[in-house]
Coordinates of C-alpha atoms in Angstrom, one line a residue:
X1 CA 61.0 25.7 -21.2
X2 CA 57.4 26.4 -20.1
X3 CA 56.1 25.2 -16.8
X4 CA 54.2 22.1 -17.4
X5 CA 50.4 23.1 -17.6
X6 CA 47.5 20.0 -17.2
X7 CA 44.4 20.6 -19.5
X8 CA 41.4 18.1 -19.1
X9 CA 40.3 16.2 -22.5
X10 CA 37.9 13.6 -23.6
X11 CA 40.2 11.5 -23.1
X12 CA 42.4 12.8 -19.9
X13 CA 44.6 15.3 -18.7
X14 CA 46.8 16.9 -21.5
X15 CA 50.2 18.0 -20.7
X16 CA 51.4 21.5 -22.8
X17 CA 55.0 22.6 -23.1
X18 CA 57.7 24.0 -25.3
X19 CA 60.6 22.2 -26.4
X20 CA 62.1 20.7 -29.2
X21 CA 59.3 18.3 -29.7
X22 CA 56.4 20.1 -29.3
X23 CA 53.6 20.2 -26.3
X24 CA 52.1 17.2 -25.3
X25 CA 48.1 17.1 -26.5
X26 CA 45.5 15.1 -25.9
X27 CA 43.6 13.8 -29.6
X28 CA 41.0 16.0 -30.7
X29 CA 37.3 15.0 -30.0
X30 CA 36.5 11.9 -32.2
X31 CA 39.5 9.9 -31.7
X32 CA 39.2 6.5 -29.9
X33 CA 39.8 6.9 -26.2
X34 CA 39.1 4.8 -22.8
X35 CA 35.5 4.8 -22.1
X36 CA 34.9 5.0 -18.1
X37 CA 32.0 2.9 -16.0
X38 CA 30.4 4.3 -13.3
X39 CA 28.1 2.7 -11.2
X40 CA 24.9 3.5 -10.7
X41 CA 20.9 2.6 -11.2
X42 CA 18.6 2.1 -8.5
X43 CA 15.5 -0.7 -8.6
X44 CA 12.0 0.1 -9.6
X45 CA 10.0 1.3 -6.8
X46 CA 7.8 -1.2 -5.5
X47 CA 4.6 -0.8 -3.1
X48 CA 4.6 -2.5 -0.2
X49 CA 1.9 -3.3 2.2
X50 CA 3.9 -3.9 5.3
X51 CA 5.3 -1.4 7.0
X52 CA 8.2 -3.4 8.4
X53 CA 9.4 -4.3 4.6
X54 CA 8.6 -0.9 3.6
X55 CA 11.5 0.2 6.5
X56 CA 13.7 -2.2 5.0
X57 CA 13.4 -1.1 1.7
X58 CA 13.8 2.3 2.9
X59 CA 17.2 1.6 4.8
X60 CA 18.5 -0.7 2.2
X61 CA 17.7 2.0 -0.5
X62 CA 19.9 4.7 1.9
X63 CA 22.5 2.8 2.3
X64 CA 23.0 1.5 -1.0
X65 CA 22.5 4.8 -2.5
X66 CA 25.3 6.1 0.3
X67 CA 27.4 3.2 -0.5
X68 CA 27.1 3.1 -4.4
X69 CA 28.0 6.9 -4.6
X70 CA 31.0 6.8 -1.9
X71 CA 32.3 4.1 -3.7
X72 CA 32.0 5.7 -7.1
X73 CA 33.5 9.0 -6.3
X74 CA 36.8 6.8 -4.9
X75 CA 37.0 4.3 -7.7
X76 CA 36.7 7.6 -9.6
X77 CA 39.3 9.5 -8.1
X78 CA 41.7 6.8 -7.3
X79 CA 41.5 5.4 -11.5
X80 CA 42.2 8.8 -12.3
X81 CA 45.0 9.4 -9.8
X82 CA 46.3 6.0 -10.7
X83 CA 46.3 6.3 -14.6
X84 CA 47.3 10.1 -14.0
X85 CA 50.5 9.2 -11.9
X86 CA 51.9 6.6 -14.2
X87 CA 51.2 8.3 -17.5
X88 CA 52.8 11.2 -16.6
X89 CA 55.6 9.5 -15.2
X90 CA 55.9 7.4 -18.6
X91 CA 55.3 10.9 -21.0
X92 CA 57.8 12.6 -19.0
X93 CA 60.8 10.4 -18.8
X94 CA 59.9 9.9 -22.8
X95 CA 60.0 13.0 -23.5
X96 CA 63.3 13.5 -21.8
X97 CA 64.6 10.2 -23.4
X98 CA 63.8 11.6 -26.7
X99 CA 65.6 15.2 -25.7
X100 CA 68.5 13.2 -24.3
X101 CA 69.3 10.7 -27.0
X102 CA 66.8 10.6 -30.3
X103 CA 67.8 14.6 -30.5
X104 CA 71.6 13.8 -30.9
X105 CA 71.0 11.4 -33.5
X106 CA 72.8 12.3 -37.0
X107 CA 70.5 13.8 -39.8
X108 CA 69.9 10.1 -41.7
X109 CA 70.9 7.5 -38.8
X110 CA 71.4 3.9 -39.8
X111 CA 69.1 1.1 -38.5
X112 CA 71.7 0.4 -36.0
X113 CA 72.0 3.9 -34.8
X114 CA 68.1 4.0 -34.1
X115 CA 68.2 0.1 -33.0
X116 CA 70.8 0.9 -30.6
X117 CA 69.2 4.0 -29.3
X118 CA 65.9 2.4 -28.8
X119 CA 67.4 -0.3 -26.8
X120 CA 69.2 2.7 -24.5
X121 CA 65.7 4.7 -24.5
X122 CA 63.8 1.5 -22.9
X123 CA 66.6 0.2 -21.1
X124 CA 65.8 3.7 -18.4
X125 CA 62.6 3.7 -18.9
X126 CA 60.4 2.8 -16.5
X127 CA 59.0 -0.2 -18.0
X128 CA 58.0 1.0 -21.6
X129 CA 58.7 0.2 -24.8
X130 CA 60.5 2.7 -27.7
X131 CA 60.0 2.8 -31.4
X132 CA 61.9 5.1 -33.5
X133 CA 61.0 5.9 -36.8
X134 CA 63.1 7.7 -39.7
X135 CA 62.0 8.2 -43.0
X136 CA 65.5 8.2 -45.5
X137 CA 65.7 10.8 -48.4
X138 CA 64.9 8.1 -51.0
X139 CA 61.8 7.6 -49.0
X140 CA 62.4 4.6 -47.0
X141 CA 61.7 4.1 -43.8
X142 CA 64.3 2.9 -40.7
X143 CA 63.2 1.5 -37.6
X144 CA 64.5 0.8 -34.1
X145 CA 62.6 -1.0 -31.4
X146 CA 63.0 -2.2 -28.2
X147 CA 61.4 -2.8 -24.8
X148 CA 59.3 -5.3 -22.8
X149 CA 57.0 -5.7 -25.6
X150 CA 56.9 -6.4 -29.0
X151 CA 56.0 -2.9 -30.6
X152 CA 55.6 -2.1 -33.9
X153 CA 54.7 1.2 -36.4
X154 CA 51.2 -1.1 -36.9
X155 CA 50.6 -0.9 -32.5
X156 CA 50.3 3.0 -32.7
X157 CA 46.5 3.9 -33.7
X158 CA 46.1 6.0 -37.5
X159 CA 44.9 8.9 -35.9
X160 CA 47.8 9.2 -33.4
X161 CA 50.6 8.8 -36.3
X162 CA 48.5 11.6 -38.1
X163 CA 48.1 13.9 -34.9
X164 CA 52.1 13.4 -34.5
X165 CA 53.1 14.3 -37.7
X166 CA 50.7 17.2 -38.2
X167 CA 53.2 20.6 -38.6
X168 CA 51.2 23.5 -36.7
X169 CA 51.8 26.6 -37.2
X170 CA 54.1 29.0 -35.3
X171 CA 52.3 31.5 -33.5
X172 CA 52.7 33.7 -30.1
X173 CA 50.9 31.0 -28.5
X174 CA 52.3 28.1 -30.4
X175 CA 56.0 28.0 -30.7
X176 CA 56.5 24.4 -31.5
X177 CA 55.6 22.9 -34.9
X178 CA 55.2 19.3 -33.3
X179 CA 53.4 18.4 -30.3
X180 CA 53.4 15.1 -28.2
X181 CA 49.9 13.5 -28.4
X182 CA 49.0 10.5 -25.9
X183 CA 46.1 7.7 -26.2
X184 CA 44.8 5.0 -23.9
X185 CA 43.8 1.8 -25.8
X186 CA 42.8 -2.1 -25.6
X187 CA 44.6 -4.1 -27.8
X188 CA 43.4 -8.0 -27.7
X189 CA 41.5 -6.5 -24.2
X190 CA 44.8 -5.3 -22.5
X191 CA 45.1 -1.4 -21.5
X192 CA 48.3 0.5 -22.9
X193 CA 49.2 4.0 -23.1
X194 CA 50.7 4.8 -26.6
X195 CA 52.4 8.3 -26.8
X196 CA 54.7 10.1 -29.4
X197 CA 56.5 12.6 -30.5
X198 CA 58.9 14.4 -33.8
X199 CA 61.5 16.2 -33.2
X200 CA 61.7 19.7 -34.3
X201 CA 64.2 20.7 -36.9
X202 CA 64.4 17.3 -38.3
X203 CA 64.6 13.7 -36.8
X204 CA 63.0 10.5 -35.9
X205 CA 59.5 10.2 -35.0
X206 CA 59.3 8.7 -31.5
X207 CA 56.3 6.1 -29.9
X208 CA 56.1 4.8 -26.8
X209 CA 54.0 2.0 -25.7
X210 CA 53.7 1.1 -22.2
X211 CA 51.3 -1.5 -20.7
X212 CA 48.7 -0.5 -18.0
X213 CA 48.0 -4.3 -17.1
X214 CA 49.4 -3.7 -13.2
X215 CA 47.1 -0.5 -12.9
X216 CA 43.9 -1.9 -14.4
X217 CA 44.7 -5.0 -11.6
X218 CA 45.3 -2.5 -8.5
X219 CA 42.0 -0.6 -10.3
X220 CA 40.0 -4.2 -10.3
X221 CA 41.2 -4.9 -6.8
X222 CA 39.8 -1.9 -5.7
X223 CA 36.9 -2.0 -7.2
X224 CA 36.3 -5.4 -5.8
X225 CA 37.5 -3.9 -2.4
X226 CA 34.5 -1.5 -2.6
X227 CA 31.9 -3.6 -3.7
X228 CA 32.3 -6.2 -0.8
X229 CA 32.1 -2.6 1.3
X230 CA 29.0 -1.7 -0.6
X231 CA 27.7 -5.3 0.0
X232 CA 28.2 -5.5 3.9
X233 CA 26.8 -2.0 4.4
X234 CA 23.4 -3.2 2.4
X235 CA 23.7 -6.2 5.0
X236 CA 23.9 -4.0 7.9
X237 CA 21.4 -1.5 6.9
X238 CA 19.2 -4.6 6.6
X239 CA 20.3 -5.6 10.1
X240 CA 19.9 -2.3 11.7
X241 CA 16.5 -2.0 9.9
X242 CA 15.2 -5.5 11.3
X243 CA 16.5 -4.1 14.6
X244 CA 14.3 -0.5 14.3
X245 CA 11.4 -2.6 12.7
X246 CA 11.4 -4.8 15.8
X247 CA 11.9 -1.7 18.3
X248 CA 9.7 0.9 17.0
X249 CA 6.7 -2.1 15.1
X250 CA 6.4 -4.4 18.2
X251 CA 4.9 -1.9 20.9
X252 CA 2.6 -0.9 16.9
X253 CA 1.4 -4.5 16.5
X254 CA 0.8 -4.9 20.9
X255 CA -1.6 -1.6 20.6
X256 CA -3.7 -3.0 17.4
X257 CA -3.7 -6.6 19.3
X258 CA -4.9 -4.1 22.5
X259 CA -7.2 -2.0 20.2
X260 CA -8.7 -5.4 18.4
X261 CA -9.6 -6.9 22.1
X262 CA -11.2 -4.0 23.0
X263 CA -13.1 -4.2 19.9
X264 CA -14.4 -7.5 20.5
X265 CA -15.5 -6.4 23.8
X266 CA -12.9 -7.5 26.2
X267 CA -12.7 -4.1 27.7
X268 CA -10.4 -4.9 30.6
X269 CA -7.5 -5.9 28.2
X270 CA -4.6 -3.2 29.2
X271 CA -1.4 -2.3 27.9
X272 CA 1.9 -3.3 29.4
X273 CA 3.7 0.0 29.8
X274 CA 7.5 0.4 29.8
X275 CA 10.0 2.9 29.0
X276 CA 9.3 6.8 28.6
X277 CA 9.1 7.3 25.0
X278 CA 6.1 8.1 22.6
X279 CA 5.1 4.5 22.6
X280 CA 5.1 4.6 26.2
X281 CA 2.9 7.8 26.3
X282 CA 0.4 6.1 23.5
X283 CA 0.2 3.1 25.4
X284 CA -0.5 5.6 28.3
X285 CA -3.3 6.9 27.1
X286 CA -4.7 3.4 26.0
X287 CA -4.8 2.5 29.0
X288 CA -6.9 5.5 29.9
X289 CA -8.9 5.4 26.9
X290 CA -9.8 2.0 27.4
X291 CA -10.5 2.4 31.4
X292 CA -12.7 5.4 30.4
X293 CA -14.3 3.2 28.0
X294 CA -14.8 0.5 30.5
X295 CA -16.3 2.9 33.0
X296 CA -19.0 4.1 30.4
X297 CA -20.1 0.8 29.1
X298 CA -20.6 -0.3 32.8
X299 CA -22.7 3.2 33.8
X300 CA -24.8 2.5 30.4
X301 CA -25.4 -1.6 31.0
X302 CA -26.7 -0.8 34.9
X303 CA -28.9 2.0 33.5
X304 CA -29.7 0.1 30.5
X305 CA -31.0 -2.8 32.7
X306 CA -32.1 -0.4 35.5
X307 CA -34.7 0.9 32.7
X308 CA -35.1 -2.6 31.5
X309 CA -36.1 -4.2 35.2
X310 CA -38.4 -1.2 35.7
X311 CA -40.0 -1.7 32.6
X312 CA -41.0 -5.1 33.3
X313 CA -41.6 -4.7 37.0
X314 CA -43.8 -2.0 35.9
X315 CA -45.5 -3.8 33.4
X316 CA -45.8 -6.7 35.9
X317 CA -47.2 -4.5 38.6
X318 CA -49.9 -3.2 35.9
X319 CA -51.5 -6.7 34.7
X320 CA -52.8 -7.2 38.3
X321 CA -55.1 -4.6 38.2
X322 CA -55.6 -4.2 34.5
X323 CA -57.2 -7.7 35.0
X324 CA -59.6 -6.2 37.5
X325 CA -60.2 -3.4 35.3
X326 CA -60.0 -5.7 32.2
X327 CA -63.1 -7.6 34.0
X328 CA -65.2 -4.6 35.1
X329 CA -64.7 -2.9 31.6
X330 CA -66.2 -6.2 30.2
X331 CA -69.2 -6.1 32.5
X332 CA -70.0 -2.5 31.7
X333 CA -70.1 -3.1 27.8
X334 CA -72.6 -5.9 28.2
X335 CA -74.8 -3.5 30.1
X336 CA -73.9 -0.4 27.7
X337 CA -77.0 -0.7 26.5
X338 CA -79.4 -0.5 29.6
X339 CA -77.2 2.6 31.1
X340 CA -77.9 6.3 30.9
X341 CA -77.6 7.3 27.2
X342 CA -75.4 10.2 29.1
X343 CA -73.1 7.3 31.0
X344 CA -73.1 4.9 27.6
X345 CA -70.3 7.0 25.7
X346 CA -68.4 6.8 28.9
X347 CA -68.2 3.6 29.5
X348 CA -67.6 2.8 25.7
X349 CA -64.6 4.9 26.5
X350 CA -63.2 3.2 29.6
X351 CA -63.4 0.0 27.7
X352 CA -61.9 0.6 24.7
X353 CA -58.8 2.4 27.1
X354 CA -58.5 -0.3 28.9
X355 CA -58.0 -2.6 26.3
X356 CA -55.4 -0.5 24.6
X357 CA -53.6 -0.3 28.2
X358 CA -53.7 -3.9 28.3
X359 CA -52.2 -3.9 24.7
X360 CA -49.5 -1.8 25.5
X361 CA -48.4 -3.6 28.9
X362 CA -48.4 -6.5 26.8
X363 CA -46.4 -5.4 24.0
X364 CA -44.0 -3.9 26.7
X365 CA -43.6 -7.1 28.5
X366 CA -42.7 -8.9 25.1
X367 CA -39.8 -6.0 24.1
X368 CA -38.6 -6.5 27.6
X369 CA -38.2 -10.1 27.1
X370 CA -36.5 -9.1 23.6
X371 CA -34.3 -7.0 25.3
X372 CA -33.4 -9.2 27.8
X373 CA -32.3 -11.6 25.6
X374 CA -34.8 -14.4 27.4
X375 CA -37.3 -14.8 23.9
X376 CA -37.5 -18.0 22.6
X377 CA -38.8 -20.1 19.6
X378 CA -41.1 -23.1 20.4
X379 CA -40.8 -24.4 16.6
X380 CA -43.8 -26.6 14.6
X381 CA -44.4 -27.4 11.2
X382 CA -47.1 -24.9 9.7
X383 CA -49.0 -24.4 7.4
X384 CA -49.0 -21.1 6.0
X385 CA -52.4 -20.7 4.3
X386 CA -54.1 -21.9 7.7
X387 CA -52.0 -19.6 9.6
X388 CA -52.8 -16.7 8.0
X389 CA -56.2 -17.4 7.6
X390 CA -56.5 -18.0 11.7
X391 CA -55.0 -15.2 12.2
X392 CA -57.5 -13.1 10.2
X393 CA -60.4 -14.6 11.5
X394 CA -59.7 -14.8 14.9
X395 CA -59.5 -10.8 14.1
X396 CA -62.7 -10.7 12.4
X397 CA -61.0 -9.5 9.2
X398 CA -62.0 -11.7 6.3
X399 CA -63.8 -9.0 4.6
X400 CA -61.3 -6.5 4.8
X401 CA -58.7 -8.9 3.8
X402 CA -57.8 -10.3 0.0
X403 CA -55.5 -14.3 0.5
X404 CA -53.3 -15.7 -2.3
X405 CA -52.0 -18.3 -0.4
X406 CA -51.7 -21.7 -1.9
X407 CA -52.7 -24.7 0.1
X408 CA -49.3 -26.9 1.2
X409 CA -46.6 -24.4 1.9
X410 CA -45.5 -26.0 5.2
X411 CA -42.7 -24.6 7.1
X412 CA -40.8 -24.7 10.3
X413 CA -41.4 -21.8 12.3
X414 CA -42.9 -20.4 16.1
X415 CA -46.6 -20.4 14.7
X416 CA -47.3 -17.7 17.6
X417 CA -44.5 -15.3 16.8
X418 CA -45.9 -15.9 13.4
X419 CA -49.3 -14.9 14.6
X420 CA -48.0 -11.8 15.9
X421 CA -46.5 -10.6 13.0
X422 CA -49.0 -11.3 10.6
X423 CA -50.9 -9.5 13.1
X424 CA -48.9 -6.1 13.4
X425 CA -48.7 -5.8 9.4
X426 CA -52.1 -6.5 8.7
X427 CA -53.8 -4.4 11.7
X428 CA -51.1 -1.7 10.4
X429 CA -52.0 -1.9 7.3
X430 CA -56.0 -1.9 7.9
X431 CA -56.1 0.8 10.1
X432 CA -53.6 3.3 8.5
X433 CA -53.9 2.2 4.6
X434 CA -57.1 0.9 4.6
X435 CA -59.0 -2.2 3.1
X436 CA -58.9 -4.1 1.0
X437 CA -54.9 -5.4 2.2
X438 CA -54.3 -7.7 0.2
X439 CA -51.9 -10.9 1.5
X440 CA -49.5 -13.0 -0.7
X441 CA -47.8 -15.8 0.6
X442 CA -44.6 -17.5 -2.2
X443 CA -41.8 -19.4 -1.5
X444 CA -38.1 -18.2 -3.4
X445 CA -35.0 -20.9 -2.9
X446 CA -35.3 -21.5 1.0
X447 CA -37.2 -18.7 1.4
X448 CA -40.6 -18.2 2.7
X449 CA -42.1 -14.3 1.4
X450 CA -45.5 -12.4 2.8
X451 CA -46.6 -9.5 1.2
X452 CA -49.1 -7.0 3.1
X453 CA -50.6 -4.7 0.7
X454 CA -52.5 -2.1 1.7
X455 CA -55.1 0.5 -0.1
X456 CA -53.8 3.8 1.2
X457 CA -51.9 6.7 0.2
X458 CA -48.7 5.2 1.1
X459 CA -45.8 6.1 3.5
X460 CA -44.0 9.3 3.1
X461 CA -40.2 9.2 1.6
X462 CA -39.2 10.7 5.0
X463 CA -41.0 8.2 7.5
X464 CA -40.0 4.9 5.8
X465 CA -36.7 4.7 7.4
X466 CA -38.4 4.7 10.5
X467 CA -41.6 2.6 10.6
X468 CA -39.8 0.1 12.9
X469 CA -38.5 2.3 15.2
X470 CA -40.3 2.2 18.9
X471 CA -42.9 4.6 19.7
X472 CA -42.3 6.4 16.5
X473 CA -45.8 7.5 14.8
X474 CA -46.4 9.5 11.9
X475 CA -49.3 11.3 13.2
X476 CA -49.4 13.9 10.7
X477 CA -49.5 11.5 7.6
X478 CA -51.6 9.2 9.0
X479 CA -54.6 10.9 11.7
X480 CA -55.8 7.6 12.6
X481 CA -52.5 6.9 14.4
X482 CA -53.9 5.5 18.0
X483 CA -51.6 2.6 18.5
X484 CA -48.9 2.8 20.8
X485 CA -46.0 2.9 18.2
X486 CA -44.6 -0.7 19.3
X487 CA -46.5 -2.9 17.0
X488 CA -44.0 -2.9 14.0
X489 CA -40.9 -3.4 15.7
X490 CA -42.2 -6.2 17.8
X491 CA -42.7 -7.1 13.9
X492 CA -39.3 -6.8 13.3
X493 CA -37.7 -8.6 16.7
X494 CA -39.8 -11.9 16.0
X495 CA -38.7 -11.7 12.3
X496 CA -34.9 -11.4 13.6
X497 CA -35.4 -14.1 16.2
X498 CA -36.4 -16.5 13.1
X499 CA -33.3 -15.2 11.2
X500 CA -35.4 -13.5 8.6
X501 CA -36.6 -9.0 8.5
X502 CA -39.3 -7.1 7.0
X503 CA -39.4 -4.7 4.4
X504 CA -41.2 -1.5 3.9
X505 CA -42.0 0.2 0.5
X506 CA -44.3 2.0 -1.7
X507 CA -46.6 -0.3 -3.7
X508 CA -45.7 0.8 -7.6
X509 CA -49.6 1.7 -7.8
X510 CA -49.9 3.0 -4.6
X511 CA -50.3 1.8 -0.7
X512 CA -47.4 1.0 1.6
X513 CA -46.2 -2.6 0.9
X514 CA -44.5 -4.5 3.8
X515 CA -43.1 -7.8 3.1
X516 CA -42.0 -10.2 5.6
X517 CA -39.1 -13.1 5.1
X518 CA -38.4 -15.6 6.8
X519 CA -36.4 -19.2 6.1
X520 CA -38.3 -22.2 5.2
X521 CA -36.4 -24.1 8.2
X522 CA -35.5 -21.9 10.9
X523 CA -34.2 -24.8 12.5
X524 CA -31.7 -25.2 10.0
X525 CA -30.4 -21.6 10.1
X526 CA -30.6 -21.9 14.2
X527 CA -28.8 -25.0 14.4
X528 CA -26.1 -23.5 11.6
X529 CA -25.2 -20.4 13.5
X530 CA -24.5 -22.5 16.9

C-alpha cells in the first residue's frame, strides 16, 4: 500500500491510497458539504465629540478586533483538528473493517452473511454504524446493518452512492477502480460523517455512518469558552480605557479650567504641578505663561493709568490758566476793533487758539473720565425735537441746518451727553461736508434713530473705518480739518454709555451720513444689564 497522503477539499481533508477498495476522496465541487461560520464584522464607525468616548471606542475596537481574531483562528483550528482526528480515526478503522471482513465475504453472500458481518464491523468500531450492500445476479439487492444508529441505504446522500460506485479508470496514477468518498452532513440538524466504499474485484458496497453529536458539543463548548474570553477582554479594555481616560484627560480638562480662568481675567489662577511627565512640563509652562502674562497686564495697567492720571492732571493744571487766558482773549476781541489794524489779526488769532485750547482740555478731561470708568448718566425725559433744536441754536446754526423732527418723540436719556453728540455730528458735518446738513429724527421698535446728512463729497472708502478713532484726521480729504480729532469718538463713548453706537456711511447721492442710535429707555437697558 501507498503511504496515506492528505489533500485539502471543499469539503475537508481527503485521504488517497491504494488498496482493494480504492483511495479515499473527498466529493467533487458541487456536492453538499459542511458550511463553516467565522466570526467577524465590526460596527459602523461613529463620530464622537468627546475625546474620552472616542478612547474608549478606540480600546474597545482593539481589543475586540484582538479578541474576535484570536478566538477565530482557535475555534478554527481546533474544529478542524477535532473533526480531522475523529474522521480519520472512523475512515481508517472502516477501511480496515472492510479489508478484514466484507473482503472475505463469498461472491453472492446471504442476508445473514452480510447481517452478521455488519453486526462484527460495528461491534470494533469505534462508535459507528455499518451498512453493507450487495446487489444478487437476478438484480436484487441484500442488506446488512448494524450499529448505534438506525442506518439505512436512504441515510447515505445520492451523490455519495454515485461517487462510490463510479468505476475509474486504471492508469499509472490511478490503480484502483473504486475509491472511498467521505461527506459531512445534518440530518434533522444533527452532524454525521457518512463514508463508503466497493470492493475491488467484486463485493458489497460498504457505508458507514457515524454521529459527530459529542464533537459539535466539545466545538460549542469551546466556542462559548471563547466568547465569555472575548467578552471580559472588551470589559477590560473598557476598564483599562476609563483608567487612561482618567490619567492622561484629567490634568487636559484642569489646564482648559486653568486656561478658561485666565481668560476671564483671573490671572493669578496657577496650576498644581506634580509628577515629571509631559503633562507636568505643559502645566510647567502654564504656569510660566500665565505669570508672564500676569507681569505684562500689571506693567500695561500702571502705565495705562500713569498716562491716564497725567492726562487729567494735565488737563487740570491747564484750566487755571486757560481761564485767565480765556478772560483776557475775551477782552481783546471786544477791543479788536479800536487796536492797530497791524495788532487786530493777532489778537483775532490768540482768541480763536485759545478757545480751541480750551476745547481740547475739555474734551480731554471728558475721555479721561471715559477711560477711567467714573462717567455717568443723569437721565430725564426729553424731547427730541427741542433738543436738537437747542442744540443748534445755542450754536448759531439754524440756517445751515435742515430738522425733520416731529414734535412728541420723548425719551429717556442724559439730555447733555445728548447735546454733545448732536453737537460733534453736526459741527462735523458743517465744517467738513458742508451746509445744508440736514437732521432726521424716527423712532424703529425701541429704538430712537438721528440722521446727520451732510452736503459734501463724502468720506473716502479708506478713512470710514476710522472716523471714530482719537486724534485720527483725514487731512488730505478734507483741508479744513482744524479740530483736534477727539470730537467723534467722544460721539461714540456717550453713545455706548446709553447702550446705543453711531454709524458712518456714504449718503446714496452723496455726503457722509452719520446716524446715531440710541434706546427709547436707557433706563430699561441700564437696569437690564445689572
Amino acid at each position: 500500500m501507498r503511504a496515506a497522503a492528505a489533500r485539502e477539499g471543499r469539503g475537508g481533508p481527503v485521504l488517497a491510497h491504494a488498496d482493494p477498495y480504492g483511495p479515499r476522496r473527498r466529493l467533487p465541487p458541487g456536492f453538499p458539504a459542511v458550511t463553516k461560520q467565522f466570526p467577524g464584522g465590526l460596527f459602523a464607525g461613529r463620530r464622537w465629540t468627546s475625546l474620552r468616548l472616542r478612547l474608549l471606542v478606540v480600546f474597545a475596537l482593539v481589543a475586540l478586533t484582538a479578541a474576535v481574531s484570536a478566538s477565530g483562528i482557535a475555534y478554527w483550528l481546533n474544529r478542524e483538528a477535532v473533526l480531522t482526528r475523529t474522521q480519520d480515526a472512523a475512515l481508517g478503522d472502516f477501511r480496515q473493517e472492510m479489508q478484514n471482513r466484507a473482503a472475505a465475504l463469498p461472491a453472492d453472500p446471504t442476508p445473514e452473511e452480510l447481517q452478521r458481518t455488519a453486526e462484527l464491523m460495528a461491534g470494533s468500531s469505534p462508535g459507528y454504524s455499518v451498512l453493507l450492500v450487495d446487489e444478487l445476479k437476478d438484480g436484487r439487492k441484500v442488506f446488512g446493518a448494524a450499529g448505534p444508529d438506525s442506518f439505512g441505504l436512504a441515510d447515505v446522500p445520492k451523490s455519495l452512492q454515485n461517487a462510490v460506485n463510479d468505476r475509474q479508470k486504471t492508469t499509472a496514477a490511478n490503480d484502483a477502480e473504486y475509491h472511498m468518498y467521505w461527506q459531512r452532513t445534518k440530518p434533522r440538524g444533527n452532524p454525521y460523517l457518512v463514508g463508503g466504499t466497493r470492493i475491488v474485484g467484486g463485493g458489497p458496497t460498504g457505508y458507514m455512518y457515524k454521529s459527530l453529536a459529542q464533537e459539535r458539543d466539545d466545538l460549542n463548548a469551546l466556542g462559548w469558552s471563547l466568547t465569555i474570553a472575548t467578552g471580559l477582554a472588551l470589559l477590560g479594555s473598557a476598564l483599562l480605557a476609563q483608567a487612561a481616560a482618567r490619567t492622561v484627560l484629567k490634568p487636559v480638562q484642569r489646564l482648559g479650567d486653568a486656561a478658561r480662568r485666565l481668560g476671564e481675567g483671573e490671572l493669578d489662577h496657577r496650576l498644581e504641578v506634580s509628577g515629571t511627565d509631559e503633562l507636568a512640563d505643559l502645566s510647567h509652562t502654564f504656569n510660566k505663561t500665565a505669570e508672564a502674562l500676569e507681569k505684562k497686564v500689571a506693567d500695561m495697567s500702571a502705565r495705562e493709568e500713569s498716562s491716564r492720571r497725567f492726562v487729567a492732571d494735565m488737563s487740570h493744571e491747564l484750566r487755571t490758566p486757560l481761564t485767565a487766558l480765556t478772560a483776557v482773549a475775551e477782552v481783546l476781541e471786544e477791543e479788536v476793533d479800536d487796536l492797530d489794524p497791524m495788532i487786530a489779526p493777532a489778537v483775532a488769532l490768540v482768541v480763536s487758539e485759545t478757545r480751541r485750547l480750551n476745547d481740547l482740555v475739555e474734551n480731554l478731561m471728558e475721555v479721561t473720565r471715559f477711560d477711567a470708568g467714573t462717567a455717568r448718566l443723569v437721565l430725564d425725559d426729553v424731547d427730541v425735537a427741542d433738543q436738537v433744536t437747542a442744540c443748534i441754536d445755542a450754536r448759531a446754526w439754524l440756517d445751515a441746518v435742515e430738522l425733520d423732527a416731529e414734535r412728541g418723540i420723548v425719551v429717556r436719556l442724559d439730555p447733555r451727553r445728548l447735546d454733545v453728540i448732536l453737537a460733534n455730528l453736526i459741527g462735523n458735518a458743517l465744517k467738513h461736508g458742508g451746509s445744508p446738513v440736514r437732521v432726521s429724527v424716527r423712532v424703529e421698535g425701541e429704538w430712537l434713530l438721528i440722521a446727520v446728512k451732510d452736503n459734501g463729497p463724502g468720506i473716502p472708502e479708506e478713512v470710514l473705518p476710522h472716523v471714530f478713532d482719537r486724534f485720527y484726521k483725514a487731512s488730505a480729504s478734507r483741508p479744513k480739518s482744524d479740530g483736534s480729532g477727539l470730537g467723534l469718538s467722544i460721539a461714540m463713548e456717550n453713545a455706548h454709555i446709553h447702550g446705543g453706537d453711531i454709524t458712518a456711511a456714504n449718503g446714496s447721492e452723496g455726503g457722509a451720513l452719520f446716524t446715531l442710535r440710541l434706546p427709547v429707555d436707557v433706563g430699561k437697558v441700564i437696569a437690564g444689564e445689572a
